[in-house]
PDB file of C-alpha atoms and ligand atoms in Angstrom:
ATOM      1  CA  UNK A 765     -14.255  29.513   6.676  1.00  0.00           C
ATOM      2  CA  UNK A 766     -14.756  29.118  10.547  1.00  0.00           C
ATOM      3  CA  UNK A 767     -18.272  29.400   9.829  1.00  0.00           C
ATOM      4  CA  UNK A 768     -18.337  26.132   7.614  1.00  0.00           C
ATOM      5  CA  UNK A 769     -17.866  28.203   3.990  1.00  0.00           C
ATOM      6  CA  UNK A 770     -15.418  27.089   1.427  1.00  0.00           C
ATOM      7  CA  UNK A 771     -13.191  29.825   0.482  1.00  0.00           C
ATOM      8  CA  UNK A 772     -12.968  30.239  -3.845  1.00  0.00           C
ATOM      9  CA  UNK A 773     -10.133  31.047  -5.729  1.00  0.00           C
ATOM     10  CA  UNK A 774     -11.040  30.790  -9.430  1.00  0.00           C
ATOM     11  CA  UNK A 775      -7.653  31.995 -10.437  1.00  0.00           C
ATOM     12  CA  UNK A 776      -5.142  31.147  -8.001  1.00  0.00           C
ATOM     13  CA  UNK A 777      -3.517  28.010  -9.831  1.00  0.00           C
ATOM     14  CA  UNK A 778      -0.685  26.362  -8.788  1.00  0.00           C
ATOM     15  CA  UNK A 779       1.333  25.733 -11.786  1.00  0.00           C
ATOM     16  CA  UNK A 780       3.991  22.599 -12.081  1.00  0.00           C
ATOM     17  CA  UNK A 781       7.102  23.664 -13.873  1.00  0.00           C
ATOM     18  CA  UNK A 782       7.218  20.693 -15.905  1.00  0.00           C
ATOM     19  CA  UNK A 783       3.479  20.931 -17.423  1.00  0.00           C
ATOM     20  CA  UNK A 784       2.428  17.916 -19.286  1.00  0.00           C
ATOM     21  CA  UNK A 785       5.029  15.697 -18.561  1.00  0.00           C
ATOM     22  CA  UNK A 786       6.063  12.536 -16.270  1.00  0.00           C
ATOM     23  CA  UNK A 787       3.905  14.436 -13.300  1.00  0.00           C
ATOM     24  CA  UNK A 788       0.437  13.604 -15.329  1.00  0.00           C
ATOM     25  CA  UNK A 789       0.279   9.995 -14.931  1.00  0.00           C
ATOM     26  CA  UNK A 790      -1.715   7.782 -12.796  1.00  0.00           C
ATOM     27  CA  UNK A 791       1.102   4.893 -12.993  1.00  0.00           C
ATOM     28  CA  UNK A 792       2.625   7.398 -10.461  1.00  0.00           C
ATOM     29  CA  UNK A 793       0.463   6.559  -7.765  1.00  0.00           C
ATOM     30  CA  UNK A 794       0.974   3.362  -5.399  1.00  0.00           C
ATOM     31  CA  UNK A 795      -2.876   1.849  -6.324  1.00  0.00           C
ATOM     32  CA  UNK A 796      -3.040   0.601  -1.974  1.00  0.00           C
ATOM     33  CA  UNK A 797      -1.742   4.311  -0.781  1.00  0.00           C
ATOM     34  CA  UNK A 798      -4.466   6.222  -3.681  1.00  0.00           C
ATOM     35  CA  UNK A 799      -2.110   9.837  -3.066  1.00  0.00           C
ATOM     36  CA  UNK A 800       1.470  10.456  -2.930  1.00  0.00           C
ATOM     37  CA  UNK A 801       2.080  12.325   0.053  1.00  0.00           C
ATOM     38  CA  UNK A 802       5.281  14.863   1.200  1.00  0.00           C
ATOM     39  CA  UNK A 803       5.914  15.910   3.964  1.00  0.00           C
ATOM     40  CA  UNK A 804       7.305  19.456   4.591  1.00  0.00           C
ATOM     41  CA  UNK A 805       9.285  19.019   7.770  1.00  0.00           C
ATOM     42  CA  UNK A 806      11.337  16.173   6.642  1.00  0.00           C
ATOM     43  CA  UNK A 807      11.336  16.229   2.344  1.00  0.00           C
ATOM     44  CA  UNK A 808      10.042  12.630   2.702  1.00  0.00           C
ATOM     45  CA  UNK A 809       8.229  11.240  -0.320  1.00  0.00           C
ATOM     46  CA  UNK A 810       5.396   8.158   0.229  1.00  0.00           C
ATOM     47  CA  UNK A 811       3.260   6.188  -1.938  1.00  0.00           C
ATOM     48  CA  UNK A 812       4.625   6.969  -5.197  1.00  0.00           C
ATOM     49  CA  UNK A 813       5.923   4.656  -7.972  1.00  0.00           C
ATOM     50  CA  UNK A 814       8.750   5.944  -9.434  1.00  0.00           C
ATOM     51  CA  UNK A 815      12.013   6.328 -11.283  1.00  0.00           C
ATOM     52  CA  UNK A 816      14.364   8.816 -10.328  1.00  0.00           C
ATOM     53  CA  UNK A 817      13.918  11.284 -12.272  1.00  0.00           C
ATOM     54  CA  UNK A 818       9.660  11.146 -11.932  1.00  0.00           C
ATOM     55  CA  UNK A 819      10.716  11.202  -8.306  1.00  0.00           C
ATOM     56  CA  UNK A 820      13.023  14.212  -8.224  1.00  0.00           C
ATOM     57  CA  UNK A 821       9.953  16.027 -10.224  1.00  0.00           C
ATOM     58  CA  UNK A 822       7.680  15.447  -8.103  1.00  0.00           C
ATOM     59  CA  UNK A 823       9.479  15.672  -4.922  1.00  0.00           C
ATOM     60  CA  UNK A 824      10.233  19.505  -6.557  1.00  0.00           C
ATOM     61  CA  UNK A 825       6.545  19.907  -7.358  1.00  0.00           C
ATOM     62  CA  UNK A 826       5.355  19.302  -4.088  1.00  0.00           C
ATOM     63  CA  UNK A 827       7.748  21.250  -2.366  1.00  0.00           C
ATOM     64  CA  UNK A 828       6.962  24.491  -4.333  1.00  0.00           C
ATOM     65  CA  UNK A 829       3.312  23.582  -3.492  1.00  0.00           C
ATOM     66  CA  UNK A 830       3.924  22.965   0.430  1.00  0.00           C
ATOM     67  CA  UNK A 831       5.788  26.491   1.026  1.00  0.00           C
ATOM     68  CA  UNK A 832       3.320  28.170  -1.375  1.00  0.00           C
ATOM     69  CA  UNK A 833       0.614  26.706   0.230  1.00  0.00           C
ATOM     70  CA  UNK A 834       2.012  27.730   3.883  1.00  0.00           C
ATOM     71  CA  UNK A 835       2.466  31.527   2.540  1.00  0.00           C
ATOM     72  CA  UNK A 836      -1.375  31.703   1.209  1.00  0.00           C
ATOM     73  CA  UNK A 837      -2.396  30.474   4.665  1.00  0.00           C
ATOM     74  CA  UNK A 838      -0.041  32.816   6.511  1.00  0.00           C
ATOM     75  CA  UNK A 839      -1.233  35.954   4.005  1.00  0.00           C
ATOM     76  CA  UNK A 840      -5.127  35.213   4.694  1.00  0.00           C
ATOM     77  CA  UNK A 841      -4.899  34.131   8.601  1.00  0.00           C
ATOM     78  CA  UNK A 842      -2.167  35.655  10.250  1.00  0.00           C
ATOM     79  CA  UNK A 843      -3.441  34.805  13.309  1.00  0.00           C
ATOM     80  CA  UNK A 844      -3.279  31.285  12.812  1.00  0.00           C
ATOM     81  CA  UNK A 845       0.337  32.063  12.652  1.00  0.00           C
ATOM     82  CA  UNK A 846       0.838  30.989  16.050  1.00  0.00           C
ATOM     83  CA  UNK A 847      -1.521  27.906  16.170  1.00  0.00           C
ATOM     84  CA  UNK A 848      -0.545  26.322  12.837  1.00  0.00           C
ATOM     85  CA  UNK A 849       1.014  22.997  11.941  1.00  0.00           C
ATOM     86  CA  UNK A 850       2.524  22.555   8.412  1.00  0.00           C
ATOM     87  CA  UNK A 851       1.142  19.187   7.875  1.00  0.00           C
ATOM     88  CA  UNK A 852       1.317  16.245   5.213  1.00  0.00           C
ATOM     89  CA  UNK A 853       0.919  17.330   1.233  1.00  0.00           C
ATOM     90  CA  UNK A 854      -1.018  15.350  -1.545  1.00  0.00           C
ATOM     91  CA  UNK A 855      -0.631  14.753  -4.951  1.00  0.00           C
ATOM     92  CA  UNK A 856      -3.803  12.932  -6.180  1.00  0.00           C
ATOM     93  CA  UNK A 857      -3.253  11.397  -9.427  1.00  0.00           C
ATOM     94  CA  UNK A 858      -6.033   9.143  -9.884  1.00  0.00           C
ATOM     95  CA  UNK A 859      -9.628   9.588 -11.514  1.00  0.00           C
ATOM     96  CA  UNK A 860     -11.900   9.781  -8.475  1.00  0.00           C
ATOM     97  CA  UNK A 861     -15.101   8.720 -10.484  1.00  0.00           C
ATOM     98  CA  UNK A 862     -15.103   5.251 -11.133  1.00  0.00           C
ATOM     99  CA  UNK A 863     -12.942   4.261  -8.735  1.00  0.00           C
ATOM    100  CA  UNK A 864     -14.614   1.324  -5.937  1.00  0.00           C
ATOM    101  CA  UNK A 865     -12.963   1.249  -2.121  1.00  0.00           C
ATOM    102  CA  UNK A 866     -14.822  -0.054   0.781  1.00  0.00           C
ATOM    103  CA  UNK A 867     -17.245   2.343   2.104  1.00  0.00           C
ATOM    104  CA  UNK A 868     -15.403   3.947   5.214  1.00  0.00           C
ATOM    105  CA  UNK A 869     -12.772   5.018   2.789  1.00  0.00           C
ATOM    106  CA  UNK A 870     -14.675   6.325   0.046  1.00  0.00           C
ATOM    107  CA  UNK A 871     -14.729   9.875  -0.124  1.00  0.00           C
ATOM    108  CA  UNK A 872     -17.216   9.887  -2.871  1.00  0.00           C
ATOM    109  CA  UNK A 873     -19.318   9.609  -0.049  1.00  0.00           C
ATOM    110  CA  UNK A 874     -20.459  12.928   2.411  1.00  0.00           C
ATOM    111  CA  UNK A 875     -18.656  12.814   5.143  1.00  0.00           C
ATOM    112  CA  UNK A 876     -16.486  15.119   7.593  1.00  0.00           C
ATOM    113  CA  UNK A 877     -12.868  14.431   7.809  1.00  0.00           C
ATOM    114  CA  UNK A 878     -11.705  12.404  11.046  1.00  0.00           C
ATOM    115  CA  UNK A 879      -8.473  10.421  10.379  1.00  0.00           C
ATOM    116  CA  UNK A 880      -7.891   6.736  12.502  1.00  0.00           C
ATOM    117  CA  UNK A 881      -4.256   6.929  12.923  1.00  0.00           C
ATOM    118  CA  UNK A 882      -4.177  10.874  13.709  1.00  0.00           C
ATOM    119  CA  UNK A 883      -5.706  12.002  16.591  1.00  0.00           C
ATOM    120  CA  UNK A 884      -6.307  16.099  16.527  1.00  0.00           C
ATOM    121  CA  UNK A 885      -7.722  16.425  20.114  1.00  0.00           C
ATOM    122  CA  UNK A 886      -9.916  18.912  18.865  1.00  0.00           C
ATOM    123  CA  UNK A 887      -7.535  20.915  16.884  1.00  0.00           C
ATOM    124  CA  UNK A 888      -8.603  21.946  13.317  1.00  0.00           C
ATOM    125  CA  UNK A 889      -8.214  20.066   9.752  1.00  0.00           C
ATOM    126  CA  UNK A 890      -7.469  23.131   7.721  1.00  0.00           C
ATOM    127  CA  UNK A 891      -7.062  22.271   4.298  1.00  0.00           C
ATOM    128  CA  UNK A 892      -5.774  23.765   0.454  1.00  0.00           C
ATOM    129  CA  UNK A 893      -6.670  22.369  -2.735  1.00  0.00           C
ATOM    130  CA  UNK A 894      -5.773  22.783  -5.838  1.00  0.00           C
ATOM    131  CA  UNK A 895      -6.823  21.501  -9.356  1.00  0.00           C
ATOM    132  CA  UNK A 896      -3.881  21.054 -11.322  1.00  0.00           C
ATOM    133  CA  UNK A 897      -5.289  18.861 -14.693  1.00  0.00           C
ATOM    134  CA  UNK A 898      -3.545  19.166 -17.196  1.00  0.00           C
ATOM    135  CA  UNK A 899      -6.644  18.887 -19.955  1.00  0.00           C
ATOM    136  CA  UNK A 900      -8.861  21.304 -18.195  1.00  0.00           C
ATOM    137  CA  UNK A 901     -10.890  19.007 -16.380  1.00  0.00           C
ATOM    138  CA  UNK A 902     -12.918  19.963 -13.246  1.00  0.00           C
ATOM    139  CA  UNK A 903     -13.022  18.718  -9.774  1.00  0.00           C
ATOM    140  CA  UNK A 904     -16.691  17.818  -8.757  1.00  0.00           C
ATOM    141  CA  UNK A 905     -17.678  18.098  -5.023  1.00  0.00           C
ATOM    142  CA  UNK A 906     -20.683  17.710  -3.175  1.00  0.00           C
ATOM    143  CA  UNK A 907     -21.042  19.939  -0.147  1.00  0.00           C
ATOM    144  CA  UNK A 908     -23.424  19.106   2.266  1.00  0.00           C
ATOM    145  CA  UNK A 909     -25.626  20.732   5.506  1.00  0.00           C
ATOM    146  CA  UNK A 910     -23.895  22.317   7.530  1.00  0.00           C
ATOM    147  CA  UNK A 911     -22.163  20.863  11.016  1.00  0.00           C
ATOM    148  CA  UNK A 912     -24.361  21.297  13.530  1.00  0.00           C
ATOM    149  CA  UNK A 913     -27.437  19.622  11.575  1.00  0.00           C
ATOM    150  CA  UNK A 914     -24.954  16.743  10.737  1.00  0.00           C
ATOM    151  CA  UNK A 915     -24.285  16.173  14.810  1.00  0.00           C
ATOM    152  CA  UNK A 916     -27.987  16.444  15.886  1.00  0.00           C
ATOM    153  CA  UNK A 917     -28.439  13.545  13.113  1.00  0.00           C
ATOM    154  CA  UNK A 918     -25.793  11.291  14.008  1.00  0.00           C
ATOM    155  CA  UNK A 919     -24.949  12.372  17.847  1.00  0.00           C
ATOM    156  CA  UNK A 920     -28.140  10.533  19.685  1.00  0.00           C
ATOM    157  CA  UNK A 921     -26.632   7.352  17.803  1.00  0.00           C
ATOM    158  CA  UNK A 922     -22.424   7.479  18.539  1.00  0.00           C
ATOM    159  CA  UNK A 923     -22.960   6.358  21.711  1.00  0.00           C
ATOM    160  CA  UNK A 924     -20.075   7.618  24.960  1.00  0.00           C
ATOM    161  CA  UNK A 925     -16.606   7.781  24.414  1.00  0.00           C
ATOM    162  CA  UNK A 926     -14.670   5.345  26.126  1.00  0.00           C
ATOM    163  CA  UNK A 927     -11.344   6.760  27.593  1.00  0.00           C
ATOM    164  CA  UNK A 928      -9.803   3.180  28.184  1.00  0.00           C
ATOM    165  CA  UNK A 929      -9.941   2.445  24.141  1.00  0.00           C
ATOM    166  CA  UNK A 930      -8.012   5.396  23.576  1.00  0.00           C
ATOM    167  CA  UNK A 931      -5.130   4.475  26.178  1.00  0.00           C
ATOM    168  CA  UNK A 932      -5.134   1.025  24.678  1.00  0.00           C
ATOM    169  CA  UNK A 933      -4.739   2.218  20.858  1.00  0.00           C
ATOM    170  CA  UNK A 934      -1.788   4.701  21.914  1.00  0.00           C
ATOM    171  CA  UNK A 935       0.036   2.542  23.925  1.00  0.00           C
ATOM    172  CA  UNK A 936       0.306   0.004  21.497  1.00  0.00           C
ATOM    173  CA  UNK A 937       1.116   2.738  18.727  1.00  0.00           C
ATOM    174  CA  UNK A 938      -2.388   2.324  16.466  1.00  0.00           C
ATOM    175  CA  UNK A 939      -2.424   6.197  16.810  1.00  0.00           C
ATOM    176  CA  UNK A 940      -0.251   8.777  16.677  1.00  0.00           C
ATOM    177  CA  UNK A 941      -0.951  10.518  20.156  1.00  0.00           C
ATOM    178  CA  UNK A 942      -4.172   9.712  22.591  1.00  0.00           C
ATOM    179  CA  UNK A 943      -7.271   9.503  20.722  1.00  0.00           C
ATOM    180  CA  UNK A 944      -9.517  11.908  22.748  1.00  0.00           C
ATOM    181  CA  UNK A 945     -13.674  11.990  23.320  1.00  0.00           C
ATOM    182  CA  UNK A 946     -13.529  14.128  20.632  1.00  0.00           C
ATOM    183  CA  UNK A 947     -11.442  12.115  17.954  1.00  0.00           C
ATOM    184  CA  UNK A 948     -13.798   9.218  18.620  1.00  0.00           C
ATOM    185  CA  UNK A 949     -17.515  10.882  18.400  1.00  0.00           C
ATOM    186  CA  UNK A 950     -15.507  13.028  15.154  1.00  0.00           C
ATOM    187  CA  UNK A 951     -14.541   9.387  13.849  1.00  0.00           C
ATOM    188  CA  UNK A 952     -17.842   7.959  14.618  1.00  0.00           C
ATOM    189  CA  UNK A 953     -19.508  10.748  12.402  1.00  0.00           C
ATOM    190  CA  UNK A 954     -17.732  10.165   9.709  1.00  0.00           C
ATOM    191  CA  UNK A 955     -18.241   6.559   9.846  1.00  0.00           C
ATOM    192  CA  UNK A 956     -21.866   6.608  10.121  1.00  0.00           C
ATOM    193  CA  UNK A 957     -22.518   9.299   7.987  1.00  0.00           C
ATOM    194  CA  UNK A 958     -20.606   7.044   5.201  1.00  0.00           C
ATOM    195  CA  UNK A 959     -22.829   3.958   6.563  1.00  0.00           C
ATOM    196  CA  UNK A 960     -26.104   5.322   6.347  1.00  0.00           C
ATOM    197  CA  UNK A 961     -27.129   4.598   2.650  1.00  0.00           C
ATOM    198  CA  UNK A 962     -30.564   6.528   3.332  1.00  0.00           C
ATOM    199  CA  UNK A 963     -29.218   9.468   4.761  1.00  0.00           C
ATOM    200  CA  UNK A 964     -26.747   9.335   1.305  1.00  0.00           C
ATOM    201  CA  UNK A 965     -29.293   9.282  -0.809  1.00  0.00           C
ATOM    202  CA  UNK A 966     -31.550  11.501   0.397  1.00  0.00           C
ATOM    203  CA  UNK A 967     -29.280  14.662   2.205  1.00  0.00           C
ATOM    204  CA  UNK A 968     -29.572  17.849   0.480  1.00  0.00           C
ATOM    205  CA  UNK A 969     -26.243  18.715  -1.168  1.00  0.00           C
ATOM    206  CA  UNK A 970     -24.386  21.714  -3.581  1.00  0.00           C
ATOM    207  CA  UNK A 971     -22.767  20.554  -6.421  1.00  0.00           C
ATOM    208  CA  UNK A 972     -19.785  22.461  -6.897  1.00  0.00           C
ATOM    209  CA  UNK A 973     -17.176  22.008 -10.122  1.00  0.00           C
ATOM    210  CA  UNK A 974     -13.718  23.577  -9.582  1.00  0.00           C
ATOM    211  CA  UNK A 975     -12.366  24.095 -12.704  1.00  0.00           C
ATOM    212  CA  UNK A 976      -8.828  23.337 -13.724  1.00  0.00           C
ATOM    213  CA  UNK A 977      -6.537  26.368 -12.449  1.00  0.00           C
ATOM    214  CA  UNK A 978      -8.473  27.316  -9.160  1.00  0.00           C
ATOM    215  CA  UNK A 979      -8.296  26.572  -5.646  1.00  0.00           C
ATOM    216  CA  UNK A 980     -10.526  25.897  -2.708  1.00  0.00           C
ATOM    217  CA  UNK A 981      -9.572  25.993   1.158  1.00  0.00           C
ATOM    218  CA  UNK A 982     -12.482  25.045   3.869  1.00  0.00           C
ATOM    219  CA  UNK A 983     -12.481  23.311   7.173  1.00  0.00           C
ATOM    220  CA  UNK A 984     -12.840  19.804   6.079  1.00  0.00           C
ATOM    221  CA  UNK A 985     -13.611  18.923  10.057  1.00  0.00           C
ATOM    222  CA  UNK A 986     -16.784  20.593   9.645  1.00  0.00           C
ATOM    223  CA  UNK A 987     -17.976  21.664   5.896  1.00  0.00           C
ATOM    224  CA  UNK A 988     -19.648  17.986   4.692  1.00  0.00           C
ATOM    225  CA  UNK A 989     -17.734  17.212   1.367  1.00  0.00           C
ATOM    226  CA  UNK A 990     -17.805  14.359  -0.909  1.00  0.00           C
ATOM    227  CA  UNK A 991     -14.910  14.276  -4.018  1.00  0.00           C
ATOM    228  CA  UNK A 992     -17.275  12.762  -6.699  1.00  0.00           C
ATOM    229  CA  UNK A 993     -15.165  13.261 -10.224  1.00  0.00           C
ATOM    230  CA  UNK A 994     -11.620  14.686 -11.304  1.00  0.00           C
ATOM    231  CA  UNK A 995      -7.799  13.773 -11.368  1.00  0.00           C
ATOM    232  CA  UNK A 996      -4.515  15.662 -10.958  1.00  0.00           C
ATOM    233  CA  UNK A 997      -5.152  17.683  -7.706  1.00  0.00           C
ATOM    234  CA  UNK A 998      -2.651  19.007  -5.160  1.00  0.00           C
ATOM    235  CA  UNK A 999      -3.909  18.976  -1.299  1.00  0.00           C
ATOM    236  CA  UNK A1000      -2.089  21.016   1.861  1.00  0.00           C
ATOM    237  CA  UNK A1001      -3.412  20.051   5.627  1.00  0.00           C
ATOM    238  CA  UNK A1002      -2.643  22.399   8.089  1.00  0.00           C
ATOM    239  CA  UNK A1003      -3.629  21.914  11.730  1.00  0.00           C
ATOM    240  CA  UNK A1004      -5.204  24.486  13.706  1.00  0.00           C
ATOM    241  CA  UNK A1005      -5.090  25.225  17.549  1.00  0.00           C
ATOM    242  CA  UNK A1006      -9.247  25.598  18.263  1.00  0.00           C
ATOM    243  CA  UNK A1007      -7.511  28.772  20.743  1.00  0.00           C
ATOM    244  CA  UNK A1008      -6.218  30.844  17.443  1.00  0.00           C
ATOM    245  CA  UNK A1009      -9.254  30.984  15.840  1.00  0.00           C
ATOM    246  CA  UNK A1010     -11.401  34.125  15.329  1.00  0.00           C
ATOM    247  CA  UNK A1011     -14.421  32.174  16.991  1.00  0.00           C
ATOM    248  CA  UNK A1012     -13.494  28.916  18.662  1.00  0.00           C
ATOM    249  CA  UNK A1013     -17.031  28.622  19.297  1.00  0.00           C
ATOM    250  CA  UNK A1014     -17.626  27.816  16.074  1.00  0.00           C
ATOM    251  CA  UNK A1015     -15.555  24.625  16.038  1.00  0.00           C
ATOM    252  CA  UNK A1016     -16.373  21.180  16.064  1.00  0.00           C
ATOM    253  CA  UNK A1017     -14.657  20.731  19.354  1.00  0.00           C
ATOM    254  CA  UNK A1018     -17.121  23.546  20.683  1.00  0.00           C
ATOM    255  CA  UNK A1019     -20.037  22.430  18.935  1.00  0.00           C
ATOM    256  CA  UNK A1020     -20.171  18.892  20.312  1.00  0.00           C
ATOM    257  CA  UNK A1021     -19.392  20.037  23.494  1.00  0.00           C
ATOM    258  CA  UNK A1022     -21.818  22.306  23.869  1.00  0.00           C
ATOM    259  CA  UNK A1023     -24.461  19.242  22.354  1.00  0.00           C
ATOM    260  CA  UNK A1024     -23.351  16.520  24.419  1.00  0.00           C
ATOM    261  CA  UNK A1025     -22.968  18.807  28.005  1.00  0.00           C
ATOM    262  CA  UNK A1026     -19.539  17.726  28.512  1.00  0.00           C
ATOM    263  CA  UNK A1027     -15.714  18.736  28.144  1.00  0.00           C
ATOM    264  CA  UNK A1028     -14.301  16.316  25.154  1.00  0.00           C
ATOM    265  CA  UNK A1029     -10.508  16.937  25.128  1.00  0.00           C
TER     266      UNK A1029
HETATM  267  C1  LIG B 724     -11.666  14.399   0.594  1.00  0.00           C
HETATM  268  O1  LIG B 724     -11.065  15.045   1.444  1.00  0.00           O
HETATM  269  O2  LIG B 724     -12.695  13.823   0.902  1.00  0.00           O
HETATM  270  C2  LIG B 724     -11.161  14.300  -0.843  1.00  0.00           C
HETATM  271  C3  LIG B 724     -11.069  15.627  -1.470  1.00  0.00           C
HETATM  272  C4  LIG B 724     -10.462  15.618  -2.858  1.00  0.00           C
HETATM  273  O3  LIG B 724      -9.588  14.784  -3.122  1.00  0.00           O
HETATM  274  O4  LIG B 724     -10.845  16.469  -3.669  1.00  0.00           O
HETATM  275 FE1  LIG B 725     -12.512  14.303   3.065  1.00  0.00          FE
END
């Protein structure tokens, strides 16, 4: 995984108690939030539409997922044990295909995960899917080249980090925490790799179906993904401290320090 792969679980399914039932419904989504989200540390539900008893079933679903999730993590990396943030949970009701957003949101589009309002500082997006549809259906990804040929693409373009702009947008509360060197080149990736129509179109990719039942984990800072079809998947984030990795080298933080010749936290 720390080397970019996606990690495959063709049988490791997360199953809902409550299997075809209120949970499989894309009225449960708030359209403007596109995933219900949980989070662990404080039980709180946001962006869903619903009653109280859709809400009390999902609220259950999600928390089975987020401690499952958490013990699958701890099982296969203990030693992110001591590095690790339980983050934010998804439910992601909606059809992806089909579906129109503006272009820096559209993950149908390759891009690496770098998130406006949450500043990592370097620290890894670690994150858990799983395909939960109810009917069978796959999820369809695209996975992309790997990191380091992404950066040498995009880097010459991004431009210097300007320490003043991230002062500004934490002081007035636009981000949660100082957005460092590193958040901004990581958000400027993302954004042009989403912009650039040509590289779009013509970037090798894998397409890669995970069926209904299985689950996927990867690095979503660094393997290039695009979500191109399916509906009804459950998502985990974890955070991970660059220092408990098995080879911090290997991480973005590392990577585009190493390219641009100078310290980005
Ligand atoms: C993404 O992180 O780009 C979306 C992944 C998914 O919903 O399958
Ligand atoms: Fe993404």
């Amino acid at each position: 995984m720390e080397q970019g792969k996606v990690l495959y679980f063709p049988n490791l399914a997360f199953i809902p108690e409550e299997k075809c039932g209120v949970l499989f419904s894309s009225r449960l989504a708030d359209r403007k939030a596109k995933n219900i989200s949980f989070n662990p540390a404080t039980g709180l539900l946001k962006g869903a539409l619903a009653g109280d008893h859709e809400r009390s079933r999902l609220h259950k679903m999600m928390d089975a997922f987020a401690a499952a999730a958490l013990q699958i993590i701890l099982d296969l990396c203990p030693r992110y044990a001591s590095g690790l943030e339980h983050a934010r949970a998804s439910y992601r009701p909606l059809e992806i295909a089909g579906r129109e957003y503006t272009r820096l949101k559209d993950d149908k589009l390759l891009h690496v995960d770098a998130f406006p309002s949450t500043p990592t500082r370097g620290r890894r997006i670690l994150r858990l899917f799983s395909n939960i549809n109810p009917s069978g259906r796959p999820r369809i990804w695209h996975i992309g080249e790997p990191f380091e040929s992404l950066a040498e693409k995009f880097l010459p373009s991004l431009g210097r980090p300007i320490s003043s702009a991230a002062y500004l947008l934490a002081a007035v509360g636009a981000t949660r925490g100082r957005r460092s060197a590193y958040d901004q080149l990581m958000l400027r990736l993302h954004n042009s790799a989403k912009r650039d129509a040509v590289y779009q179109a013509n970037t090798p990719y894998e397409e890669f179906a995970f069926p209904a039942g299985s689950s996927w984990i990867c690095f979503t800072d660094q393997v290039l993904h695009a979500a191109v079809a399916g509906q009804y998947a459950l998502e985990q984030t974890f955070y991970v401290d660059v220092e408990a990795m098995a080879g911090p080298k290997n991480s973005p933080l590392r990577i585009l320090e190493r390219m641009t010749k100078r310290s980005l936290s």
